[in-house]
PDB file of C-alpha atoms in Angstrom:
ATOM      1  CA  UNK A  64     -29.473   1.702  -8.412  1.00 45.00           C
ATOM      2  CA  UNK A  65     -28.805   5.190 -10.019  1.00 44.00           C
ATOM      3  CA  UNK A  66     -25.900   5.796  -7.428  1.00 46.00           C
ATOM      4  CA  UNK A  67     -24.155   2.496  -8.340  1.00 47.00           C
ATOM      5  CA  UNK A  68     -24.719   3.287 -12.272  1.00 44.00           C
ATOM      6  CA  UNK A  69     -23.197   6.901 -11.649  1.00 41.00           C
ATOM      7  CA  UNK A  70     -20.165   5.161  -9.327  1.00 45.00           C
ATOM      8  CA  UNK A  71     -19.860   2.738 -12.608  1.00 43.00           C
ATOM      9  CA  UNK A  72     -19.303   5.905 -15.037  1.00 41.00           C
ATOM     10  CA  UNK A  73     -16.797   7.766 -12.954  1.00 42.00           C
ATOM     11  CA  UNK A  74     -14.466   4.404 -12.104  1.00 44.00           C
ATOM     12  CA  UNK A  75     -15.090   3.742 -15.931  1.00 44.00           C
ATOM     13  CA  UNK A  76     -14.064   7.707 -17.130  1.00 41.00           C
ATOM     14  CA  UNK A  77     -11.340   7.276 -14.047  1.00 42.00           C
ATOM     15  CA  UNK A  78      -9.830   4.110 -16.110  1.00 42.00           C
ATOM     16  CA  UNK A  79      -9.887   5.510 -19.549  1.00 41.00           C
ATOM     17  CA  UNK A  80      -7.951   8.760 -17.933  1.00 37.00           C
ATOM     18  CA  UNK A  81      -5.419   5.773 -16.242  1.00 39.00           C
ATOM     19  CA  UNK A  82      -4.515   3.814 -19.597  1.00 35.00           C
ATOM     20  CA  UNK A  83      -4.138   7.250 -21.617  1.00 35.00           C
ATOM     21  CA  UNK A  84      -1.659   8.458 -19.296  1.00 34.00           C
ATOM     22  CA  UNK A  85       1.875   8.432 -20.829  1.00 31.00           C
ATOM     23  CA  UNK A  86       3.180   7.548 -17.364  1.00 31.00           C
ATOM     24  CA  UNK A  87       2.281   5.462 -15.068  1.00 35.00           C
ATOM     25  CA  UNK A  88       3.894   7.542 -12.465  1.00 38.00           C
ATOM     26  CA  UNK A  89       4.978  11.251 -13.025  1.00 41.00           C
ATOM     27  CA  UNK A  90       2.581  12.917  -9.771  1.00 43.00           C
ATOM     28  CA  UNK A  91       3.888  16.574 -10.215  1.00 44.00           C
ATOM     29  CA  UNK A  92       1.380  18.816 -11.302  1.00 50.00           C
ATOM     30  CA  UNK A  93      -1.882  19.861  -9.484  1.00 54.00           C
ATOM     31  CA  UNK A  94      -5.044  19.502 -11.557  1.00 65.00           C
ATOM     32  CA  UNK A  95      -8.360  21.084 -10.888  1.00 73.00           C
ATOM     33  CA  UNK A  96      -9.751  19.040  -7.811  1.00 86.00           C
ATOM     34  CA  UNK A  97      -6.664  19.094  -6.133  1.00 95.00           C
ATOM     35  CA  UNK A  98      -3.923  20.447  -5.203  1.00 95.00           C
ATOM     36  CA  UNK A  99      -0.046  18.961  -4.517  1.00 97.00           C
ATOM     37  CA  UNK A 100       2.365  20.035  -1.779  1.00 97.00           C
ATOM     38  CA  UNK A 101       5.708  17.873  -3.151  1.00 98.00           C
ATOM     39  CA  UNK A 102       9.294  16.814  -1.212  1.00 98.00           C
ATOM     40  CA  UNK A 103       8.521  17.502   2.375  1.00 98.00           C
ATOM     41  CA  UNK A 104      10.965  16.145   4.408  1.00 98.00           C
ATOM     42  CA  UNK A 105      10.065  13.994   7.520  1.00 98.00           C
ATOM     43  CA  UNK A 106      13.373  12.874   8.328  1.00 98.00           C
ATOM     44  CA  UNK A 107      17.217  13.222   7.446  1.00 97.00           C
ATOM     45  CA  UNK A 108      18.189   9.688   5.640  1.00 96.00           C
ATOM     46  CA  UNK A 109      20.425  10.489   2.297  1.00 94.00           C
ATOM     47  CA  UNK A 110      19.791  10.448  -1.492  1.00 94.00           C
ATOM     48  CA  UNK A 111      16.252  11.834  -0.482  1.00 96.00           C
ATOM     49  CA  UNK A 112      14.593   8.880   0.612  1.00 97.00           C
ATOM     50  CA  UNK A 113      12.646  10.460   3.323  1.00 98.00           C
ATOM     51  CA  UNK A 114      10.912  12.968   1.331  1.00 98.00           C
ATOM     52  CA  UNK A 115       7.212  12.581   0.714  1.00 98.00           C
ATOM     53  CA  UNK A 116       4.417  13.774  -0.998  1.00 98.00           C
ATOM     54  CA  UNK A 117       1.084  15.263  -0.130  1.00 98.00           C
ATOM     55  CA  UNK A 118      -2.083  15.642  -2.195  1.00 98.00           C
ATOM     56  CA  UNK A 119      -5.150  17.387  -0.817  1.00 97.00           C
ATOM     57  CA  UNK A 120      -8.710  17.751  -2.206  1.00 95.00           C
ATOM     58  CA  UNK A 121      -9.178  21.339  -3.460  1.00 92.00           C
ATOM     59  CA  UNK A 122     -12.440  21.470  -0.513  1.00 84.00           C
ATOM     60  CA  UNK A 123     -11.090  19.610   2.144  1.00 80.00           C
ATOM     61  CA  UNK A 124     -13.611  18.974   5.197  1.00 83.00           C
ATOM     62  CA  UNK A 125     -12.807  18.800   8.777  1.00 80.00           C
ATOM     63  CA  UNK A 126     -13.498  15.255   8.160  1.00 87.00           C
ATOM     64  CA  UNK A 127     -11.219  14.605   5.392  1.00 95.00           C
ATOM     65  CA  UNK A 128      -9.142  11.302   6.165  1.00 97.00           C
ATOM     66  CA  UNK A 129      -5.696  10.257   5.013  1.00 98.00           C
ATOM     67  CA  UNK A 130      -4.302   7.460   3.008  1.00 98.00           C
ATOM     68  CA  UNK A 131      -0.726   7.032   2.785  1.00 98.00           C
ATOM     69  CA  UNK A 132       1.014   5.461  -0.111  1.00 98.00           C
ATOM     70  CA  UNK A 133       3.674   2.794   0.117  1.00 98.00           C
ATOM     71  CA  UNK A 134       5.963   1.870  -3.475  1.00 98.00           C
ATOM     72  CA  UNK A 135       6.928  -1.147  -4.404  1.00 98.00           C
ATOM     73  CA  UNK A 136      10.693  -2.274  -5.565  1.00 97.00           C
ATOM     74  CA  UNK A 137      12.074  -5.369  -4.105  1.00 97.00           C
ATOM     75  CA  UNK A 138      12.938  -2.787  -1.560  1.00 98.00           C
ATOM     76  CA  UNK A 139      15.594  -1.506  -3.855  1.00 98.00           C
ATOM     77  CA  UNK A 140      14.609   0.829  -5.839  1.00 97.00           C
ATOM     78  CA  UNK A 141      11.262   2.635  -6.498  1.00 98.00           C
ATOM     79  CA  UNK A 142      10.048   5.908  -5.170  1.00 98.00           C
ATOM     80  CA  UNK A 143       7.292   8.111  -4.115  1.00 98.00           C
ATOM     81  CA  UNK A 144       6.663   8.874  -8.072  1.00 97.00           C
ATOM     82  CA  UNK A 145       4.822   5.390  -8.487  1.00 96.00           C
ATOM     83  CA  UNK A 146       1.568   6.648  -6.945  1.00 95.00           C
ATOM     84  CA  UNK A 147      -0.171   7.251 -10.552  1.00 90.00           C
ATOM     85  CA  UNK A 148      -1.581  10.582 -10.953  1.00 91.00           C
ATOM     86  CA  UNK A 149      -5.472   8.778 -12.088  1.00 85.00           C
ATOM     87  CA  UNK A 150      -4.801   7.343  -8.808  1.00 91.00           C
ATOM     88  CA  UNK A 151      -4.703  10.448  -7.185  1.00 94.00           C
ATOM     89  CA  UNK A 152      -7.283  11.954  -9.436  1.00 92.00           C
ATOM     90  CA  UNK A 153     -10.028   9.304  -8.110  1.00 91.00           C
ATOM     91  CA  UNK A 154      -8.850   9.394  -4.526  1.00 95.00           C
ATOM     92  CA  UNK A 155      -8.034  12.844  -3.822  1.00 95.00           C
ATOM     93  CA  UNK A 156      -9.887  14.514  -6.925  1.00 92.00           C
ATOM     94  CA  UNK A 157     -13.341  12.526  -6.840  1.00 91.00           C
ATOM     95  CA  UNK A 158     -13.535  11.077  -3.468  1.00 93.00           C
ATOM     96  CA  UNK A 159     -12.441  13.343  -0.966  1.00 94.00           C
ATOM     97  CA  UNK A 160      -8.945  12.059   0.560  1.00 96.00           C
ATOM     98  CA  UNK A 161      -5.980  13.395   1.501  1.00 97.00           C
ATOM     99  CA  UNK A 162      -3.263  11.295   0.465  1.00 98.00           C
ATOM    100  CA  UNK A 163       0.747  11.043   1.352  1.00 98.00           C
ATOM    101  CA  UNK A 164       3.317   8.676  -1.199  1.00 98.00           C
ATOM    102  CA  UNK A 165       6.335   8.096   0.842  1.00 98.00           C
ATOM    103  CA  UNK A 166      10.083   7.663   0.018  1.00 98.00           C
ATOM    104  CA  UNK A 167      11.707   4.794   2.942  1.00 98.00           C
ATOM    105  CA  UNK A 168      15.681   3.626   2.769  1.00 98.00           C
ATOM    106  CA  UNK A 169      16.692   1.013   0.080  1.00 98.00           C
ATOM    107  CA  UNK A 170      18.746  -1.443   0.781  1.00 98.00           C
ATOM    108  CA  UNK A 171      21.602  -1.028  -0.718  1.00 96.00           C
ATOM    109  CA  UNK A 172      25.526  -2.354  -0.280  1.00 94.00           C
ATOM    110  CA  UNK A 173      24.129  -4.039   2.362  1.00 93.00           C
ATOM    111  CA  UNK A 174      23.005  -1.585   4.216  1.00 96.00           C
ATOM    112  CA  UNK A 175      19.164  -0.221   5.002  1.00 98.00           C
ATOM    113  CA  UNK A 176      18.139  -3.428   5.430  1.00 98.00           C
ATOM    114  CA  UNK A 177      14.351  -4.861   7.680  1.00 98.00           C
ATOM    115  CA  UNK A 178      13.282  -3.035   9.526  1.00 98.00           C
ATOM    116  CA  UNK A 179      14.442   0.203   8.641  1.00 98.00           C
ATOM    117  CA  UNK A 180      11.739   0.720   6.254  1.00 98.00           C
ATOM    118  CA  UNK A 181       9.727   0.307   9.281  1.00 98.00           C
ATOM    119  CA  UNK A 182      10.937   3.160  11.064  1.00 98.00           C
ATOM    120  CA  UNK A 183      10.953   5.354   8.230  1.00 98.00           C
ATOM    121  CA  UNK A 184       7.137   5.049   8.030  1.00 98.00           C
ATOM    122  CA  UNK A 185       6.810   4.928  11.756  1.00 98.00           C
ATOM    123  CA  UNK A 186       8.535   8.657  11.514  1.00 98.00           C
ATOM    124  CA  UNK A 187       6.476   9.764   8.089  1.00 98.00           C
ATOM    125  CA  UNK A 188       3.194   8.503   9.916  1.00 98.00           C
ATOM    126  CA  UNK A 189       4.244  11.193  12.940  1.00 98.00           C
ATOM    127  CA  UNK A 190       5.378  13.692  10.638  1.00 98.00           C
ATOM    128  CA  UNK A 191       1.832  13.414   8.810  1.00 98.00           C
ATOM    129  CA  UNK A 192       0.264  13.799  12.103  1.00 98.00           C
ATOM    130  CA  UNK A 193       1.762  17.483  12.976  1.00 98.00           C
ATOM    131  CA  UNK A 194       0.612  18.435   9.422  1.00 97.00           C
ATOM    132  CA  UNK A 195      -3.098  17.616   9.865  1.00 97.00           C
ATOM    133  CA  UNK A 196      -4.488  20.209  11.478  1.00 94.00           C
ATOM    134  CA  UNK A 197      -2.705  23.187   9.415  1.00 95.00           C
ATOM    135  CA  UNK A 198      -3.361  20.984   6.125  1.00 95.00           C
ATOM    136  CA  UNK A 199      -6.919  19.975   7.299  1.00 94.00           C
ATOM    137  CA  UNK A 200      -7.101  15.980   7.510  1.00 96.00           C
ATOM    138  CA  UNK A 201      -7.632  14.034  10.488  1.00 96.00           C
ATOM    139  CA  UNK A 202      -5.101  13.361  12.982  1.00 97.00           C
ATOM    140  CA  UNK A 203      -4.125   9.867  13.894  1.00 98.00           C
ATOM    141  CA  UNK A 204      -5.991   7.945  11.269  1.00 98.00           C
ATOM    142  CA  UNK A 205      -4.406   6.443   8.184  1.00 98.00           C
ATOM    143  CA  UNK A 206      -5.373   3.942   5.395  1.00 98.00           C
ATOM    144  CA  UNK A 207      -2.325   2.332   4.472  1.00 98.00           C
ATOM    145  CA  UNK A 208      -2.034   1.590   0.411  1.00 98.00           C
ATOM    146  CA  UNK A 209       0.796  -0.873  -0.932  1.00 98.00           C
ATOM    147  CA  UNK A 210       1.899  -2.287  -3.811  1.00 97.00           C
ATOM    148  CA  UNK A 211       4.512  -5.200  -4.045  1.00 97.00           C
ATOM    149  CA  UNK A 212       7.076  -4.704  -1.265  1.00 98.00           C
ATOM    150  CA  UNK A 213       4.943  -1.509  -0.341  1.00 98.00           C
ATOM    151  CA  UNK A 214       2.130  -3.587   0.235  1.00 98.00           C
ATOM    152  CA  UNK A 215       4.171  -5.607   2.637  1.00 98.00           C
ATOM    153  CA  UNK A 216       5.474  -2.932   4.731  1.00 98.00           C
ATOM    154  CA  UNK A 217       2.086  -1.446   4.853  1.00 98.00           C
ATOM    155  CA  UNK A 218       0.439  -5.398   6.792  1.00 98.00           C
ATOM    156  CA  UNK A 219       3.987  -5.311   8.566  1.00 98.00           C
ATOM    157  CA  UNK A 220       3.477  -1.871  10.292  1.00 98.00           C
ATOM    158  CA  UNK A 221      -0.325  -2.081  11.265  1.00 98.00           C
ATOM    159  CA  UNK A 222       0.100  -5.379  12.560  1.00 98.00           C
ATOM    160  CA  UNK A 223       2.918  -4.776  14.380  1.00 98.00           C
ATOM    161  CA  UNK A 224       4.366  -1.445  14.825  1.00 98.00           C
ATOM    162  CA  UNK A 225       0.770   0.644  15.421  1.00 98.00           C
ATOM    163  CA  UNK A 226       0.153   0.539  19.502  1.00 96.00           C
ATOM    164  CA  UNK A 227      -1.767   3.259  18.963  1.00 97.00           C
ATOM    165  CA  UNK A 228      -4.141   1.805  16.397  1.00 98.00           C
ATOM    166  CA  UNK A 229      -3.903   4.630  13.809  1.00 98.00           C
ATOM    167  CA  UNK A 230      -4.070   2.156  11.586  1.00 98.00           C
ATOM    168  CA  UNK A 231      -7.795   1.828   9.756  1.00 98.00           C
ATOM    169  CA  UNK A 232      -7.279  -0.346   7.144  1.00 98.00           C
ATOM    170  CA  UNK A 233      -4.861  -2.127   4.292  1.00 98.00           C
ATOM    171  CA  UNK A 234      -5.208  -2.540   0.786  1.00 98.00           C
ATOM    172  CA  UNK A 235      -2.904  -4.612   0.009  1.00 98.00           C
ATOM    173  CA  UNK A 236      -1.674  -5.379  -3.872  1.00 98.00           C
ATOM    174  CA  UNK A 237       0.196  -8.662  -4.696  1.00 98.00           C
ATOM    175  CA  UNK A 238       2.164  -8.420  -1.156  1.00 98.00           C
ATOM    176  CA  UNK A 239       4.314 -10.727   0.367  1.00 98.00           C
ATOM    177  CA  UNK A 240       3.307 -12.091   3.308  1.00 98.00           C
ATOM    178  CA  UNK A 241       5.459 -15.247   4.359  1.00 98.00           C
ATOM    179  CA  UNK A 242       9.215 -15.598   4.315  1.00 98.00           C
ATOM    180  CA  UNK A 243       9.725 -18.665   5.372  1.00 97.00           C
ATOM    181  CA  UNK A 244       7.236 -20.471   2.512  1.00 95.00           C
ATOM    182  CA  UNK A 245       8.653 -23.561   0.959  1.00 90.00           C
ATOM    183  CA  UNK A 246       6.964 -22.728  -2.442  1.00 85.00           C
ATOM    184  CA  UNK A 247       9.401 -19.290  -2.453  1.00 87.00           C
ATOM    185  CA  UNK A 248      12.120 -19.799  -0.604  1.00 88.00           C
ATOM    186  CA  UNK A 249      14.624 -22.413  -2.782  1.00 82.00           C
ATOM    187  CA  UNK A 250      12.067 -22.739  -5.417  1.00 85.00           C
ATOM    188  CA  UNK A 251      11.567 -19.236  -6.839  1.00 88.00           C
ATOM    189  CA  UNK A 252      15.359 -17.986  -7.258  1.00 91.00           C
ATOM    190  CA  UNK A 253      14.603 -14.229  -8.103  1.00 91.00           C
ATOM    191  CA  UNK A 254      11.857 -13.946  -4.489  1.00 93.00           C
ATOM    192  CA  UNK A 255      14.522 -16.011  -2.958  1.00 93.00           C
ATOM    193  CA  UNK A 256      17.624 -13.662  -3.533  1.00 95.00           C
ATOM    194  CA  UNK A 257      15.184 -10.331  -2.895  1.00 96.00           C
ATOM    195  CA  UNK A 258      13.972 -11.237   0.737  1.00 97.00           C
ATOM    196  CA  UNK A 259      17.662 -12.748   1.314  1.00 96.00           C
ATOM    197  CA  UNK A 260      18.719  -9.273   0.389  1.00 97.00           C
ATOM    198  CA  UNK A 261      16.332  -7.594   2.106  1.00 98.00           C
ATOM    199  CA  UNK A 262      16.526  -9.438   5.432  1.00 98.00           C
ATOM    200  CA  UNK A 263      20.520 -10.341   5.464  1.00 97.00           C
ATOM    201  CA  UNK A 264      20.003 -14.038   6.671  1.00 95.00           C
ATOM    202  CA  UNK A 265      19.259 -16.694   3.606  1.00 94.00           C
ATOM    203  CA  UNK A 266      18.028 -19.470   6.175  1.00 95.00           C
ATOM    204  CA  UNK A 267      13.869 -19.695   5.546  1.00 95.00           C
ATOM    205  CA  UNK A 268      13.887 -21.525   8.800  1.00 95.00           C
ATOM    206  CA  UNK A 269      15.625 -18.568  10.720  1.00 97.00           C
ATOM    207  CA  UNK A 270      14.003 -17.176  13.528  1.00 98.00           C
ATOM    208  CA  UNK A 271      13.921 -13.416  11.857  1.00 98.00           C
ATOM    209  CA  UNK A 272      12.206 -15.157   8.827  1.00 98.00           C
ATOM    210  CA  UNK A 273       9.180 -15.568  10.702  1.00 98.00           C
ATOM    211  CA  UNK A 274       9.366 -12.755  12.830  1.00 98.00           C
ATOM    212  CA  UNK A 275       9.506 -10.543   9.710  1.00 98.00           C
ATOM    213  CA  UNK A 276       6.445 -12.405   7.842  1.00 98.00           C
ATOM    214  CA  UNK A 277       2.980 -10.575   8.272  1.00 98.00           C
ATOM    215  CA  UNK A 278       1.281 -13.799   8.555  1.00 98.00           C
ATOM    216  CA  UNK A 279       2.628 -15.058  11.535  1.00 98.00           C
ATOM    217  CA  UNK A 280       2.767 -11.865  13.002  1.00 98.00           C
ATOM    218  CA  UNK A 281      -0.835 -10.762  12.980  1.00 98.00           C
ATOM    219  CA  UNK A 282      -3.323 -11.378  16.268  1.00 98.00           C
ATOM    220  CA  UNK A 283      -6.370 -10.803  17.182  1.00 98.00           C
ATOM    221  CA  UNK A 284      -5.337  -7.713  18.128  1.00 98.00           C
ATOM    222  CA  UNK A 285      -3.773  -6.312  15.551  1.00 98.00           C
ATOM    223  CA  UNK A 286      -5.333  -7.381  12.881  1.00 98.00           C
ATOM    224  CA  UNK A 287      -7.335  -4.540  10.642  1.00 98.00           C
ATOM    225  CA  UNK A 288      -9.522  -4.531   7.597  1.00 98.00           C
ATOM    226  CA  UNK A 289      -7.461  -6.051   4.848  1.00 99.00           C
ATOM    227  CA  UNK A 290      -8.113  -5.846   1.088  1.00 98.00           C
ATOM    228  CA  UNK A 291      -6.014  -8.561  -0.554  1.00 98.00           C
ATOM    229  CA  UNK A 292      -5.389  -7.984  -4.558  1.00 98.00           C
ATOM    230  CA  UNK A 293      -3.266 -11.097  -6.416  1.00 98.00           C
ATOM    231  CA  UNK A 294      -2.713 -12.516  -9.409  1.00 98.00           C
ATOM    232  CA  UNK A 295      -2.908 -16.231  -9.862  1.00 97.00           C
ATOM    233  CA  UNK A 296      -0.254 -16.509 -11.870  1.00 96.00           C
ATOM    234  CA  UNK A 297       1.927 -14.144 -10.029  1.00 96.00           C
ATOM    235  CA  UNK A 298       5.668 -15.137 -10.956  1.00 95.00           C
ATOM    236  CA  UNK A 299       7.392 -13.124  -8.256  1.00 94.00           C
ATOM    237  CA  UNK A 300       4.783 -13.493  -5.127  1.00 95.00           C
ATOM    238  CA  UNK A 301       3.269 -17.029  -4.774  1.00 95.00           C
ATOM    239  CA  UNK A 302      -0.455 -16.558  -4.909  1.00 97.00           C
ATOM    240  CA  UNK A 303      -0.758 -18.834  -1.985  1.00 97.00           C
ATOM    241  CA  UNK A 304       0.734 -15.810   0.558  1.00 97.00           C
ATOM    242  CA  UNK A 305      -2.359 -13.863  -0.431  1.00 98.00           C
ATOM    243  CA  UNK A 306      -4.455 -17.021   0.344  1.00 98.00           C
ATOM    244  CA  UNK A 307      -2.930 -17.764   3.371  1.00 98.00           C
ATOM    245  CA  UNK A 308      -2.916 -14.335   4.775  1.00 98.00           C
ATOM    246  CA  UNK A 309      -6.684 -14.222   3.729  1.00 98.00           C
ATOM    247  CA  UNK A 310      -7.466 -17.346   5.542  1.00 98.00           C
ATOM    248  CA  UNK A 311      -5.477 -15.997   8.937  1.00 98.00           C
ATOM    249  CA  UNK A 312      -7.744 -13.020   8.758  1.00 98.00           C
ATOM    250  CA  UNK A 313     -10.748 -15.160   8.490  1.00 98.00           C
ATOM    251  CA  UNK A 314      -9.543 -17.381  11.660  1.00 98.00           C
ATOM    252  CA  UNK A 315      -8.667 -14.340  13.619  1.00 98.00           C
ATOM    253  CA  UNK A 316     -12.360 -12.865  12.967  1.00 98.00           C
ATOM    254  CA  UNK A 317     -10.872  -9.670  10.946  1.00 98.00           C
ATOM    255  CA  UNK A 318     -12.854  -7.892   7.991  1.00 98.00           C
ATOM    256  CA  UNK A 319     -10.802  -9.096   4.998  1.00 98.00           C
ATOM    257  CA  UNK A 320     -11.628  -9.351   1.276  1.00 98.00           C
ATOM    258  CA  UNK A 321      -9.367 -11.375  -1.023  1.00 98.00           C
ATOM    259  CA  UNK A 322      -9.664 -10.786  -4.726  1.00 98.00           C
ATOM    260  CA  UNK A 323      -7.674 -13.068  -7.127  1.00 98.00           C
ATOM    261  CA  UNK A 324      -7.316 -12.609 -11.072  1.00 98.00           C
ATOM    262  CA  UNK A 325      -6.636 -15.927 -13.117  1.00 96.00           C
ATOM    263  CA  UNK A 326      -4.089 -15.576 -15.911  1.00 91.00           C
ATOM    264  CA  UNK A 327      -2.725 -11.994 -14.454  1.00 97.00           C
ATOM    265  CA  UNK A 328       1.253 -11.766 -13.276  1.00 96.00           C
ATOM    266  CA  UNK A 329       2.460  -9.607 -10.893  1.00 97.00           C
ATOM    267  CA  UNK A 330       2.789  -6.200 -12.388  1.00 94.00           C
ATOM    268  CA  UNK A 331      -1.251  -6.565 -12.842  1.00 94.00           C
ATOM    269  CA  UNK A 332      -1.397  -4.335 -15.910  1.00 90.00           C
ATOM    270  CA  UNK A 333      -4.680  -6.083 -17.027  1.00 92.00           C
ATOM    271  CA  UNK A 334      -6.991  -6.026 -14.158  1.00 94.00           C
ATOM    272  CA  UNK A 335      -5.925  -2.277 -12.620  1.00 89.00           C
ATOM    273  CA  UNK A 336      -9.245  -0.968 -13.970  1.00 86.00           C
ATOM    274  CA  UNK A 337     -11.252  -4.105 -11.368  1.00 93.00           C
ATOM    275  CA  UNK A 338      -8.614  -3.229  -8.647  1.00 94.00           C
ATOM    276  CA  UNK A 339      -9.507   0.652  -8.576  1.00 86.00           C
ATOM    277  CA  UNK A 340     -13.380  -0.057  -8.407  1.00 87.00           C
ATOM    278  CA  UNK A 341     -13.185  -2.269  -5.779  1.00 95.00           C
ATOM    279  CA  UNK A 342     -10.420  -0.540  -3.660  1.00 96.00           C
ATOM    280  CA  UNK A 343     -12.836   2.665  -3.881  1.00 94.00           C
ATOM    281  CA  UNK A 344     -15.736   0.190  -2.781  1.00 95.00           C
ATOM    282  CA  UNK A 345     -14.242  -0.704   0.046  1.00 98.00           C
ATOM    283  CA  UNK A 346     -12.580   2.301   1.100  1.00 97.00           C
ATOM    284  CA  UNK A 347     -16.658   3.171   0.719  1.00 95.00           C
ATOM    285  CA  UNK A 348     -17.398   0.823   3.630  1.00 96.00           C
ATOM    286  CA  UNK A 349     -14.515   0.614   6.014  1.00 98.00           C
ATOM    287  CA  UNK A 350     -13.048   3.831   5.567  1.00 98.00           C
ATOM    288  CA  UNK A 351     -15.078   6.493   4.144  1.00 95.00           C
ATOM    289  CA  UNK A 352     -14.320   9.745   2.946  1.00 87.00           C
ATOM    290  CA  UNK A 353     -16.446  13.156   3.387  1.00 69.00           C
ATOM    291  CA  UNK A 354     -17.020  13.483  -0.780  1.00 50.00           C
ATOM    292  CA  UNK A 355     -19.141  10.536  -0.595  1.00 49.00           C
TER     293      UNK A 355
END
């Protein structure tokens, strides 16, 4: 009982430090419990979208595990700078993780479009891998963290493009999850024109539709703990994707968790103080850290 009253105070001190921050981005400067190694380059794609970022615990253990942060942007814009710094702060500060906030191709005058993205992860994921053992994390594990269209390519690579099953888990924040829905495609014009953009064929019914929709593509196999965070009133993602997805997960036997907020949109901005507590409690049980 005193351990879950202490883990209260610190997710509680962690969310006052959040909503005081004059940005909810801005990552640059190291504070006192860890440290930052910033624009590494893991590949050679222009206007510096395959730089990332690295953040290490200031006592990392030979048991220190990574988490890898994906940004969201209607896969337009967006950058590595959207991983907050209280973010980092709870994760790498308090708890112990290494974590890496990637840059991927945007698409942009039609070109960068799915599934580029995908292989620009595929290649930071390796990159990661030859920096664990000088940088002191473990080597061919990941928790994969997204956020809008991050959260998306973060169920689209571990439940399709991991053979090797590096993969641990996703935590996965008002993703899309379905490309061929009715209740999107037609009906919401702005998530209409984005995954048009972002896949080049308008048809819902199109074969790459499905093919590029998490929940049709995730098996037995494949499938890996999944955290689900959505709002119920999400105006850009239907909330039924995360309910869908959540009840494929269930059917295929895989660890899942779905967590819905009435009366919250997509951007969240009310309920980021419930999604860091429970994101830390269940990185707690599926993918723990040395610090704890």
């Amino acid at each position: 009982m005193k351990k879950n009253h202490i883990r209260i105070l610190f997710y509680l001190i962690a969310w006052v430090f959040f909503t005081s921050s004059p940005s909810f981005g801005n990552t640059g400067l190291d504070s006192a419990s860890y440290k930052s190694i910033l624009n590494l380059s893991y590949g050679n794609a222009a206007e510096e979208r395959n730089l990332l970022d690295i953040f290490l615990p200031n006592k990392p253990h030979p048991q220190t595990r990574m988490l890898v942060f994906i940004h969201g942007g209607y896969w337009t814009k967006g950058s590595k700078n959207q991983l907050p710094k209280a973010l980092i702060q709870l994760l790498a500060g308090k708890k112990g993780y290494a974590i890496a906030s990637v840059n991927y191709r945007l698409v942009k005058n039609d070109q960068n479009r799915y599934p580029v993205q995908l292989e620009d992860l595929t290649q930071a994921l390796q990159f990661l891998n030859q920096k664990a053992d000088s940088l002191g994390y473990i080597k061919g594990e990941f928790g994969l963290l997204g956020a809008s269209a991050g959260a998306y390519l973060a169920l689209m690579y571990a439940y399709t493009a991991d053979p090797k099953k590096e993969i641990k888990t996703v935590i996965d924040i008002v993703g899309p999850t379905d490309f061929t829905d009715p209740l999107v495609r037609g009906k919401n014009e702005e998530a209409d024109r984005t995954i048009t953009n972002f896949l080049g064929v308008a048809d819902p019914n199109a074969p790459l539709a499905r093919e590029a929709s998490p929940l049709y593509r995730v098996t037995t196999k494949s499938a890996v703990p999944t955290i689900i965070f959505h709002g119920e009133n999400d105006e850009v993602v239907h909330v039924q994707q995360a309910k869908n997805l959540y009840d494929k997960l269930n059917q295929l036997g895989a660890k899942t968790q779905l967590e819905l907020y009435p009366n919250e949109t997509h951007e969240m901005k009310k309920s980021l103080f419930s999604v860091f507590l429970k994101l830390g409690a269940w990185l707690d049980q599926v993918y723990p850290s040395t610090a704890n």
